[in-house]
Amino acid sequence: MNVVSVLFVCLGNICRSPTAHGVFQGMVDSNGLGNAIRVDSAGTGDWHIGHSPDQRTAEVAAAKGYDLSSLRARLVTSEDFDSFDYIIAMDSANLSDLKTMQPADYTGHLGLFLDFSVQDSHTQVPDPYYGGEDGFELVFNLVEEASQGLLQHIQANHQLGDRHF
Ligand code: 4NP
């Protein structure tokens, strides 16, 4: 059966991509698609490998009902291009790093997360790490809205079935 796999990628894998991981996973589960869509996240930088999401990220997500506590940061690898149908970058720097890793025969979708968003104020999810609380709220709101668009896109473009892994 067809299983669709989605990897969210940012720089540190402790703020933006874990937010996307947790929010999108929550939407997948609440739509009864937990056996049909596999979700993961990773970072292009190695500073935070093995770390939990940033406390500010975790607090904003928890306030909105999403538990990120089981997530741990990892580095994106070239093998991820063998495993994921969608590799979704938070900003254009992440995307250009991923393009340098992309095998010539990759047939999946590599692109920006906010391409799945209908809002038009932002084209990228801004890095909140060195900023204030507002940045984390903005990340959450952009991620939540784009997650709905991505889920609709996947539902419209794939015959979803059970995963076997
Ligand atoms: P993220 O945010 O890419 O959304 O996880 C960052 C986290 C850590 C750093 C930069 C961005 N850092 O420089 O350590």
PDB file of C-alpha atoms and ligand atoms in Angstrom:
ATOM      1  CA  MET A   1       0.000   0.000   0.000  1.00  0.00           C
ATOM      2  CA  ASN A   2       1.085   3.564  -0.464  1.00  0.00           C
ATOM      3  CA  VAL A   3       2.705   5.240   2.486  1.00  0.00           C
ATOM      4  CA  VAL A   4       3.801   8.852   2.159  1.00  0.00           C
ATOM      5  CA  SER A   5       6.830  10.005   4.152  1.00  0.00           C
ATOM      6  CA  VAL A   6       7.556  13.595   5.127  1.00  0.00           C
ATOM      7  CA  LEU A   7      10.791  15.021   6.548  1.00  0.00           C
ATOM      8  CA  PHE A   8      10.844  18.581   7.907  1.00  0.00           C
ATOM      9  CA  VAL A   9      14.270  20.247   7.908  1.00  0.00           C
ATOM     10  CA  CYS A  10      15.607  23.405   9.576  1.00  0.00           C
ATOM     11  CA  LEU A  11      19.032  24.459  10.840  1.00  0.00           C
ATOM     12  CA  GLY A  12      19.198  23.191  14.427  1.00  0.00           C
ATOM     13  CA  ASN A  13      16.250  20.738  14.522  1.00  0.00           C
ATOM     14  CA  ILE A  14      15.279  22.186  17.910  1.00  0.00           C
ATOM     15  CA  CYS A  15      12.826  24.990  16.973  1.00  0.00           C
ATOM     16  CA  ARG A  16      11.107  25.093  13.584  1.00  0.00           C
ATOM     17  CA  SER A  17      11.279  21.545  12.238  1.00  0.00           C
ATOM     18  CA  PRO A  18      10.295  19.909  15.571  1.00  0.00           C
ATOM     19  CA  THR A  19       7.302  22.270  15.673  1.00  0.00           C
ATOM     20  CA  ALA A  20       6.367  21.106  12.167  1.00  0.00           C
ATOM     21  CA  HIS A  21       7.029  17.477  13.132  1.00  0.00           C
ATOM     22  CA  GLY A  22       4.755  17.634  16.178  1.00  0.00           C
ATOM     23  CA  VAL A  23       1.993  19.725  14.635  1.00  0.00           C
ATOM     24  CA  PHE A  24       1.845  17.783  11.362  1.00  0.00           C
ATOM     25  CA  GLN A  25       1.989  14.437  13.222  1.00  0.00           C
ATOM     26  CA  GLY A  26      -0.893  15.619  15.401  1.00  0.00           C
ATOM     27  CA  MET A  27      -2.964  16.518  12.330  1.00  0.00           C
ATOM     28  CA  VAL A  28      -2.101  13.209  10.662  1.00  0.00           C
ATOM     29  CA  ASP A  29      -3.186  11.302  13.761  1.00  0.00           C
ATOM     30  CA  SER A  30      -6.373  13.271  14.289  1.00  0.00           C
ATOM     31  CA  ASN A  31      -7.327  12.589  10.670  1.00  0.00           C
ATOM     32  CA  GLY A  32      -6.822   8.835  11.178  1.00  0.00           C
ATOM     33  CA  LEU A  33      -3.811   8.783   8.853  1.00  0.00           C
ATOM     34  CA  GLY A  34      -1.170   7.627  11.327  1.00  0.00           C
ATOM     35  CA  ASN A  35      -0.665   4.402   9.380  1.00  0.00           C
ATOM     36  CA  ALA A  36      -0.463   6.142   6.026  1.00  0.00           C
ATOM     37  CA  ILE A  37       1.845   9.109   6.576  1.00  0.00           C
ATOM     38  CA  ARG A  38       5.257   8.870   8.237  1.00  0.00           C
ATOM     39  CA  VAL A  39       6.655  12.085   9.763  1.00  0.00           C
ATOM     40  CA  ASP A  40      10.179  12.976  10.877  1.00  0.00           C
ATOM     41  CA  SER A  41      12.429  16.026  11.249  1.00  0.00           C
ATOM     42  CA  ALA A  42      16.146  16.795  11.027  1.00  0.00           C
ATOM     43  CA  GLY A  43      18.629  19.657  10.949  1.00  0.00           C
ATOM     44  CA  THR A  44      21.351  20.759   8.556  1.00  0.00           C
ATOM     45  CA  GLY A  45      23.596  21.786  11.503  1.00  0.00           C
ATOM     46  CA  ASP A  46      25.076  19.442  14.070  1.00  0.00           C
ATOM     47  CA  TRP A  47      25.186  21.589  17.252  1.00  0.00           C
ATOM     48  CA  HIS A  48      22.123  20.098  18.902  1.00  0.00           C
ATOM     49  CA  ILE A  49      22.220  16.422  17.890  1.00  0.00           C
ATOM     50  CA  GLY A  50      20.394  14.372  20.546  1.00  0.00           C
ATOM     51  CA  HIS A  51      18.855  17.422  22.220  1.00  0.00           C
ATOM     52  CA  SER A  52      15.170  17.913  23.017  1.00  0.00           C
ATOM     53  CA  PRO A  53      13.362  20.814  21.349  1.00  0.00           C
ATOM     54  CA  ASP A  54      14.220  24.296  22.617  1.00  0.00           C
ATOM     55  CA  GLN A  55      12.240  25.069  25.789  1.00  0.00           C
ATOM     56  CA  ARG A  56      10.594  28.119  24.184  1.00  0.00           C
ATOM     57  CA  THR A  57       9.487  26.000  21.222  1.00  0.00           C
ATOM     58  CA  ALA A  58       8.180  23.255  23.509  1.00  0.00           C
ATOM     59  CA  GLU A  59       6.240  25.750  25.639  1.00  0.00           C
ATOM     60  CA  VAL A  60       4.481  27.383  22.705  1.00  0.00           C
ATOM     61  CA  ALA A  61       3.582  23.989  21.245  1.00  0.00           C
ATOM     62  CA  ALA A  62       2.362  22.683  24.623  1.00  0.00           C
ATOM     63  CA  ALA A  63       0.146  25.745  25.061  1.00  0.00           C
ATOM     64  CA  LYS A  64      -1.494  24.835  21.738  1.00  0.00           C
ATOM     65  CA  GLY A  65      -1.889  21.171  22.728  1.00  0.00           C
ATOM     66  CA  TYR A  66       1.131  19.571  21.052  1.00  0.00           C
ATOM     67  CA  ASP A  67       3.655  17.509  23.056  1.00  0.00           C
ATOM     68  CA  LEU A  68       7.156  17.681  21.532  1.00  0.00           C
ATOM     69  CA  SER A  69       8.914  16.008  24.476  1.00  0.00           C
ATOM     70  CA  SER A  70       9.706  12.743  22.688  1.00  0.00           C
ATOM     71  CA  LEU A  71      11.561  14.461  19.830  1.00  0.00           C
ATOM     72  CA  ARG A  72      15.374  14.515  19.613  1.00  0.00           C
ATOM     73  CA  ALA A  73      17.480  16.467  17.154  1.00  0.00           C
ATOM     74  CA  ARG A  74      19.327  14.649  14.396  1.00  0.00           C
ATOM     75  CA  LEU A  75      21.330  15.614  11.342  1.00  0.00           C
ATOM     76  CA  VAL A  76      19.810  15.286   7.884  1.00  0.00           C
ATOM     77  CA  THR A  77      21.752  12.772   5.757  1.00  0.00           C
ATOM     78  CA  SER A  78      21.949  11.858   2.091  1.00  0.00           C
ATOM     79  CA  GLU A  79      20.168   8.582   3.001  1.00  0.00           C
ATOM     80  CA  ASP A  80      17.099  10.649   3.844  1.00  0.00           C
ATOM     81  CA  PHE A  81      16.644  11.149   0.108  1.00  0.00           C
ATOM     82  CA  ASP A  82      16.152   7.371  -0.181  1.00  0.00           C
ATOM     83  CA  SER A  83      13.497   7.341   2.544  1.00  0.00           C
ATOM     84  CA  PHE A  84      11.340  10.441   2.210  1.00  0.00           C
ATOM     85  CA  ASP A  85       8.824  11.408  -0.465  1.00  0.00           C
ATOM     86  CA  TYR A  86       8.681  14.997   0.792  1.00  0.00           C
ATOM     87  CA  ILE A  87      11.694  16.862   2.159  1.00  0.00           C
ATOM     88  CA  ILE A  88      10.411  20.194   3.391  1.00  0.00           C
ATOM     89  CA  ALA A  89      12.762  23.094   4.183  1.00  0.00           C
ATOM     90  CA  MET A  90      11.861  25.907   6.553  1.00  0.00           C
ATOM     91  CA  ASP A  91      13.932  28.591   4.801  1.00  0.00           C
ATOM     92  CA  SER A  92      15.935  29.140   1.648  1.00  0.00           C
ATOM     93  CA  ALA A  93      19.281  28.481   3.376  1.00  0.00           C
ATOM     94  CA  ASN A  94      18.018  25.069   4.489  1.00  0.00           C
ATOM     95  CA  LEU A  95      16.780  24.461   0.959  1.00  0.00           C
ATOM     96  CA  SER A  96      20.061  25.335  -0.689  1.00  0.00           C
ATOM     97  CA  ASP A  97      21.950  23.092   1.764  1.00  0.00           C
ATOM     98  CA  LEU A  98      19.557  20.264   0.939  1.00  0.00           C
ATOM     99  CA  LYS A  99      19.988  20.843  -2.800  1.00  0.00           C
ATOM    100  CA  THR A 100      23.722  20.246  -2.446  1.00  0.00           C
ATOM    101  CA  MET A 101      22.912  16.843  -0.879  1.00  0.00           C
ATOM    102  CA  GLN A 102      20.133  15.897  -3.291  1.00  0.00           C
ATOM    103  CA  PRO A 103      20.974  12.861  -5.461  1.00  0.00           C
ATOM    104  CA  ALA A 104      20.441  13.451  -9.174  1.00  0.00           C
ATOM    105  CA  ASP A 105      17.861  10.652  -9.248  1.00  0.00           C
ATOM    106  CA  TYR A 106      15.728  11.903  -6.338  1.00  0.00           C
ATOM    107  CA  THR A 107      12.126  11.671  -7.477  1.00  0.00           C
ATOM    108  CA  GLY A 108      10.476  13.117  -4.363  1.00  0.00           C
ATOM    109  CA  HIS A 109       9.492  16.676  -3.544  1.00  0.00           C
ATOM    110  CA  LEU A 110      12.178  19.010  -2.190  1.00  0.00           C
ATOM    111  CA  GLY A 111      10.898  22.511  -1.476  1.00  0.00           C
ATOM    112  CA  LEU A 112       9.910  25.226   0.983  1.00  0.00           C
ATOM    113  CA  PHE A 113       7.270  24.506   3.608  1.00  0.00           C
ATOM    114  CA  LEU A 114       5.385  27.756   3.043  1.00  0.00           C
ATOM    115  CA  ASP A 115       4.786  26.821  -0.588  1.00  0.00           C
ATOM    116  CA  PHE A 116       1.920  24.821   0.972  1.00  0.00           C
ATOM    117  CA  SER A 117       0.591  27.873   2.818  1.00  0.00           C
ATOM    118  CA  VAL A 118      -2.155  30.186   1.610  1.00  0.00           C
ATOM    119  CA  GLN A 119      -1.063  33.197   3.672  1.00  0.00           C
ATOM    120  CA  ASP A 120       1.077  35.666   1.718  1.00  0.00           C
ATOM    121  CA  SER A 121       2.976  37.573   4.434  1.00  0.00           C
ATOM    122  CA  HIS A 122       5.849  35.060   4.621  1.00  0.00           C
ATOM    123  CA  THR A 123       7.564  32.779   2.111  1.00  0.00           C
ATOM    124  CA  GLN A 124       9.916  31.248   4.717  1.00  0.00           C
ATOM    125  CA  VAL A 125       9.610  30.238   8.380  1.00  0.00           C
ATOM    126  CA  PRO A 126      11.971  32.694  10.135  1.00  0.00           C
ATOM    127  CA  ASP A 127      14.668  31.362  12.461  1.00  0.00           C
ATOM    128  CA  PRO A 128      13.447  32.281  15.997  1.00  0.00           C
ATOM    129  CA  TYR A 129      16.517  31.111  17.938  1.00  0.00           C
ATOM    130  CA  TYR A 130      18.139  34.451  18.776  1.00  0.00           C
ATOM    131  CA  GLY A 131      14.917  36.437  18.978  1.00  0.00           C
ATOM    132  CA  GLY A 132      12.063  36.967  21.441  1.00  0.00           C
ATOM    133  CA  GLU A 133       8.882  35.109  22.296  1.00  0.00           C
ATOM    134  CA  ASP A 134       6.989  36.639  19.390  1.00  0.00           C
ATOM    135  CA  GLY A 135       9.211  34.741  16.978  1.00  0.00           C
ATOM    136  CA  PHE A 136       8.195  31.415  18.460  1.00  0.00           C
ATOM    137  CA  GLU A 137       4.510  32.298  18.240  1.00  0.00           C
ATOM    138  CA  LEU A 138       5.010  33.310  14.615  1.00  0.00           C
ATOM    139  CA  VAL A 139       6.781  30.032  13.853  1.00  0.00           C
ATOM    140  CA  PHE A 140       3.927  28.074  15.416  1.00  0.00           C
ATOM    141  CA  ASN A 141       1.248  29.957  13.512  1.00  0.00           C
ATOM    142  CA  LEU A 142       3.033  29.676  10.149  1.00  0.00           C
ATOM    143  CA  VAL A 143       3.715  25.984  10.749  1.00  0.00           C
ATOM    144  CA  GLU A 144       0.133  25.211  11.766  1.00  0.00           C
ATOM    145  CA  GLU A 145      -1.311  26.898   8.701  1.00  0.00           C
ATOM    146  CA  ALA A 146       1.157  25.338   6.266  1.00  0.00           C
ATOM    147  CA  SER A 147       0.628  21.909   7.839  1.00  0.00           C
ATOM    148  CA  GLN A 148      -3.034  22.057   6.874  1.00  0.00           C
ATOM    149  CA  GLY A 149      -2.037  22.893   3.312  1.00  0.00           C
ATOM    150  CA  LEU A 150       0.515  20.114   3.144  1.00  0.00           C
ATOM    151  CA  LEU A 151      -1.946  17.559   4.495  1.00  0.00           C
ATOM    152  CA  GLN A 152      -4.562  18.630   1.957  1.00  0.00           C
ATOM    153  CA  HIS A 153      -1.958  18.397  -0.815  1.00  0.00           C
ATOM    154  CA  ILE A 154      -0.961  14.866   0.204  1.00  0.00           C
ATOM    155  CA  GLN A 155      -4.550  13.721   0.536  1.00  0.00           C
ATOM    156  CA  ALA A 156      -5.338  15.138  -2.902  1.00  0.00           C
ATOM    157  CA  ASN A 157      -2.277  13.691  -4.637  1.00  0.00           C
ATOM    158  CA  HIS A 158      -1.752  10.236  -3.092  1.00  0.00           C
ATOM    159  CA  GLN A 159      -3.766   7.108  -2.546  1.00  0.00           C
ATOM    160  CA  LEU A 160      -3.048   6.638   1.142  1.00  0.00           C
ATOM    161  CA  GLY A 161      -2.775   3.128   2.597  1.00  0.00           C
ATOM    162  CA  ASP A 162      -1.171   1.317   5.520  1.00  0.00           C
ATOM    163  CA  ARG A 163       2.508   1.590   6.196  1.00  0.00           C
ATOM    164  CA  HIS A 164       4.695  -1.455   6.708  1.00  0.00           C
ATOM    165  CA  PHE A 165       7.940  -0.618   8.469  1.00  0.00           C
TER     166      PHE A 165
HETATM  167  P1  4NP B   1      15.980  25.924  14.240  1.00  0.00           P
HETATM  168  O1  4NP B   1      16.583  27.119  15.123  1.00  0.00           O
HETATM  169  O2  4NP B   1      16.817  25.851  12.995  1.00  0.00           O
HETATM  170  O3  4NP B   1      14.583  26.355  13.963  1.00  0.00           O
HETATM  171  O4  4NP B   1      16.076  24.672  15.099  1.00  0.00           O
HETATM  172  C1  4NP B   1      17.926  27.191  15.470  1.00  0.00           C
HETATM  173  C2  4NP B   1      18.409  26.482  16.549  1.00  0.00           C
HETATM  174  C3  4NP B   1      19.722  26.593  16.913  1.00  0.00           C
HETATM  175  C4  4NP B   1      20.572  27.426  16.186  1.00  0.00           C
HETATM  176  C5  4NP B   1      20.096  28.133  15.110  1.00  0.00           C
HETATM  177  C6  4NP B   1      18.761  28.007  14.749  1.00  0.00           C
HETATM  178  N1  4NP B   1      21.925  27.568  16.578  1.00  0.00           N
HETATM  179  O5  4NP B   1      22.645  28.403  15.971  1.00  0.00           O
HETATM  180  O6  4NP B   1      22.373  26.876  17.496  1.00  0.00           O
END
